[in-house]
PDB file of C-alpha atoms in Angstrom:
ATOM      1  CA  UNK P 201       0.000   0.000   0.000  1.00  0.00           C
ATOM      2  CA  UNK P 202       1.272   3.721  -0.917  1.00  0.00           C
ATOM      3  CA  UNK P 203       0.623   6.313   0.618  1.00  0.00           C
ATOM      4  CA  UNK P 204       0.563   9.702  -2.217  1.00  0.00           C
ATOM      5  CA  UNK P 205       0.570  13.202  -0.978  1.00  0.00           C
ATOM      6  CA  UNK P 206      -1.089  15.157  -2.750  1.00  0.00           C
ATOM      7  CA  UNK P 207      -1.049  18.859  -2.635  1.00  0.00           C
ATOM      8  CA  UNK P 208      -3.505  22.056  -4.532  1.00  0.00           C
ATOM      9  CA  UNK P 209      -2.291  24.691  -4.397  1.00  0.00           C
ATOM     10  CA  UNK P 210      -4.707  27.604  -4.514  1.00  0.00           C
ATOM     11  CA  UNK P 211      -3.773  31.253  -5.244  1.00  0.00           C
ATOM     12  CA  UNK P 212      -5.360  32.872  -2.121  1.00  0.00           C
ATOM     13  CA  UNK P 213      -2.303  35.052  -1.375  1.00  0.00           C
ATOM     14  CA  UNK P 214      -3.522  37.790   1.098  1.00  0.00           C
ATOM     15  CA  UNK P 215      -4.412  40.748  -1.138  1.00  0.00           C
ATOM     16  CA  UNK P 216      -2.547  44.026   0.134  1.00  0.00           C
ATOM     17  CA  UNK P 217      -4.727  46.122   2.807  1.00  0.00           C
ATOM     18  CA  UNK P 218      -7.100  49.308   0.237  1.00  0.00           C
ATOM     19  CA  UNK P 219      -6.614  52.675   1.804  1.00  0.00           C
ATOM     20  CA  UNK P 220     -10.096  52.604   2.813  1.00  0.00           C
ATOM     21  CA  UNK P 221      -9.374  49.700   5.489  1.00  0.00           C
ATOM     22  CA  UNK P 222      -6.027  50.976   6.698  1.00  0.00           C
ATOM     23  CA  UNK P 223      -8.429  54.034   7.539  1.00  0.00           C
ATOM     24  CA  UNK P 224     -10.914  51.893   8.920  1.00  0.00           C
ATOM     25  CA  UNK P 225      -8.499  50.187  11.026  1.00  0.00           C
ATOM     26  CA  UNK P 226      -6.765  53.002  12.627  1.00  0.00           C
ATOM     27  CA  UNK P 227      -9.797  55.232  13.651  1.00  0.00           C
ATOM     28  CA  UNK P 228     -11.394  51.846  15.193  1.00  0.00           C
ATOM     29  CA  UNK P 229      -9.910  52.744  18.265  1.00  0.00           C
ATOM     30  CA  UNK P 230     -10.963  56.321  18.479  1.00  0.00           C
ATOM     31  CA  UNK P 231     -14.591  55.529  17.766  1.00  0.00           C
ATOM     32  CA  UNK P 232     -14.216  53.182  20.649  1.00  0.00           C
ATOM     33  CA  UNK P 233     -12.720  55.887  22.679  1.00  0.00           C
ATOM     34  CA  UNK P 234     -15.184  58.793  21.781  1.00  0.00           C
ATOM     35  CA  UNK P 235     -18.361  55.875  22.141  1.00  0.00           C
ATOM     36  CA  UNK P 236     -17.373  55.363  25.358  1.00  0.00           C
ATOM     37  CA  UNK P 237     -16.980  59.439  26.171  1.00  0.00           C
ATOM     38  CA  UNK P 238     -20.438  59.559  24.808  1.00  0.00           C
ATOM     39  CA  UNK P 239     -21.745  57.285  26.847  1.00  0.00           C
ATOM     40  CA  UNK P 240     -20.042  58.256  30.000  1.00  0.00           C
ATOM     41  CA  UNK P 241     -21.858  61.736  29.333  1.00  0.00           C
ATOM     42  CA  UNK P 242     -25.084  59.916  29.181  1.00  0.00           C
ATOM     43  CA  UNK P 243     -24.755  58.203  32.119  1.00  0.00           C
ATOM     44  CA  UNK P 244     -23.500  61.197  33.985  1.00  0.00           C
ATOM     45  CA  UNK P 245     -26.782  62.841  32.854  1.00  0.00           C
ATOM     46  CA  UNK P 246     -28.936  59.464  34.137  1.00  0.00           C
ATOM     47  CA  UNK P 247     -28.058  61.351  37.605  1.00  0.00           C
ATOM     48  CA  UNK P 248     -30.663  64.076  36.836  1.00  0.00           C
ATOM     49  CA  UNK P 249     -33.732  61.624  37.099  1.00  0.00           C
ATOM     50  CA  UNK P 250     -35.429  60.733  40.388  1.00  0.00           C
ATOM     51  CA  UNK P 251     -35.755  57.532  41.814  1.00  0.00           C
ATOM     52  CA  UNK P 252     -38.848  56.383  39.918  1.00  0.00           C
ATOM     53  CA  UNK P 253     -37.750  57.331  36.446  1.00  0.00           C
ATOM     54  CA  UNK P 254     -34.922  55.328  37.032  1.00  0.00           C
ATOM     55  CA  UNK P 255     -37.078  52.213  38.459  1.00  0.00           C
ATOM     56  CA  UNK P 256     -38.851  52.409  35.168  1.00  0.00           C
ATOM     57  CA  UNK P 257     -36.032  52.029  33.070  1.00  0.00           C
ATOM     58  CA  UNK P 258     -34.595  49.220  35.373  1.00  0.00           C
ATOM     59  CA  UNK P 259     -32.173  50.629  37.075  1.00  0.00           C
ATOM     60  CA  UNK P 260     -31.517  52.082  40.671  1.00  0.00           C
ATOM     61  CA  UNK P 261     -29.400  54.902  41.823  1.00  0.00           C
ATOM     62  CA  UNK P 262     -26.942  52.716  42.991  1.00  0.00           C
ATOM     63  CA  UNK P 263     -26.266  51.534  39.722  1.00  0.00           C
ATOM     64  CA  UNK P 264     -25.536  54.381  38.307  1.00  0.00           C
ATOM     65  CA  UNK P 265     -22.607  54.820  40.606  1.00  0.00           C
ATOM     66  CA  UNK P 266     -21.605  51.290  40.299  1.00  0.00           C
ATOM     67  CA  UNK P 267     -21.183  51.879  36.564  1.00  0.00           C
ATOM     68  CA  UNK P 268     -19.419  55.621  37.014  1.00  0.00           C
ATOM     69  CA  UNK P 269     -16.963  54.480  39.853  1.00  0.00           C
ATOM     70  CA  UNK P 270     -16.014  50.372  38.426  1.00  0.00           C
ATOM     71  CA  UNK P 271     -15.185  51.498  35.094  1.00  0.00           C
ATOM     72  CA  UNK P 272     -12.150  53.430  33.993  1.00  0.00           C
ATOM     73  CA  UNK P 273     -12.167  56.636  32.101  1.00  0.00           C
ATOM     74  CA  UNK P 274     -11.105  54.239  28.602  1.00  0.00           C
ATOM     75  CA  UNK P 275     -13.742  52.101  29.447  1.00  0.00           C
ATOM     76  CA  UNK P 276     -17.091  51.619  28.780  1.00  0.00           C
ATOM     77  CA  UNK P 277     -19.815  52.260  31.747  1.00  0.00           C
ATOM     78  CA  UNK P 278     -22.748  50.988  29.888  1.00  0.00           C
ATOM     79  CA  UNK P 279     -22.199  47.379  29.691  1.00  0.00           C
ATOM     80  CA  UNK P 280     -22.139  47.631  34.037  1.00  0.00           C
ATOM     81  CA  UNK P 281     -25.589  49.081  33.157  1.00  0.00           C
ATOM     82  CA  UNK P 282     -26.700  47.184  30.775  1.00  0.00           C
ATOM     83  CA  UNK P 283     -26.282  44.042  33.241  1.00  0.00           C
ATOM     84  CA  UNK P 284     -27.627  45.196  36.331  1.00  0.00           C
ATOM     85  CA  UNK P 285     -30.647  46.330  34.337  1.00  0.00           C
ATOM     86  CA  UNK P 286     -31.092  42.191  32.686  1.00  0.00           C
ATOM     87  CA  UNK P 287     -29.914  40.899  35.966  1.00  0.00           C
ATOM     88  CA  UNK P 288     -33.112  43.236  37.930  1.00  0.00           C
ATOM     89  CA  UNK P 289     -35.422  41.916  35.168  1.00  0.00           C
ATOM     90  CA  UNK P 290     -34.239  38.099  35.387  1.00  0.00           C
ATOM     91  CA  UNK P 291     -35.138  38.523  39.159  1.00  0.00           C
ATOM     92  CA  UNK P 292     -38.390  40.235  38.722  1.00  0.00           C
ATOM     93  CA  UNK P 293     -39.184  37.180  36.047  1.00  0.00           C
ATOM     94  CA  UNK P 294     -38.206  34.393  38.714  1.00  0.00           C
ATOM     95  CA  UNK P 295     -39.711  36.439  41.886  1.00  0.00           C
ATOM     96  CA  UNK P 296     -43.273  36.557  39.559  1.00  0.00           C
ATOM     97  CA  UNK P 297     -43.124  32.501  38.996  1.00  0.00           C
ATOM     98  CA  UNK P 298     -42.431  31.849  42.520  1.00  0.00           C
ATOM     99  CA  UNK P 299     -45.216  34.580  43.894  1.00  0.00           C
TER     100      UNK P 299
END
């Protein structure tokens, strides 16, 4: 029995990088940076509502600290947010199928 080793080769050489993605890929990180400015302003503004408003969105005062004080200036706050709020809602789900 032989054993043959057969090889294709296929022309898939990596094509050279257009301007348009050497852009891209350079400004990804100051859209990331300025997104999560943005949203640190947002959440900074969050502070303005009373206690209620913020109930009805989900959240709680405490939160919106949470978020402001965990994260670092680079980072994103509104992911902390974003959890607490699914994590309140999960409970509320689970607390009406026990009640």
């Amino acid at each position: 029995m032989r054993m043959i080793d057969q090889t294709v080769e296929l022309d898939c050489a990596k094509q050279p990088a257009t301007f348009s993605q050497r852009l891209g890929g350079t400004l990804m990180p100051l859209t990331a940076l300025f997104r999560a400015f943005r949203n640190r302003r947002a959440i900074n503004g969050l502070n303005d509502l009373d206690d209620n408003q913020l109930r009805d969105i989900g959240l709680t005062r405490a939160d919106v600290t949470a978020a402001l004080l965990t994260s670092t200036f680079f980072e994103d706050p509104s992911a902390h947010l974003t959890n607490s709020a699914r994590r309140r809602w999960r409970l509320a789900i689970f607390r009406s199928y026990v009640d």
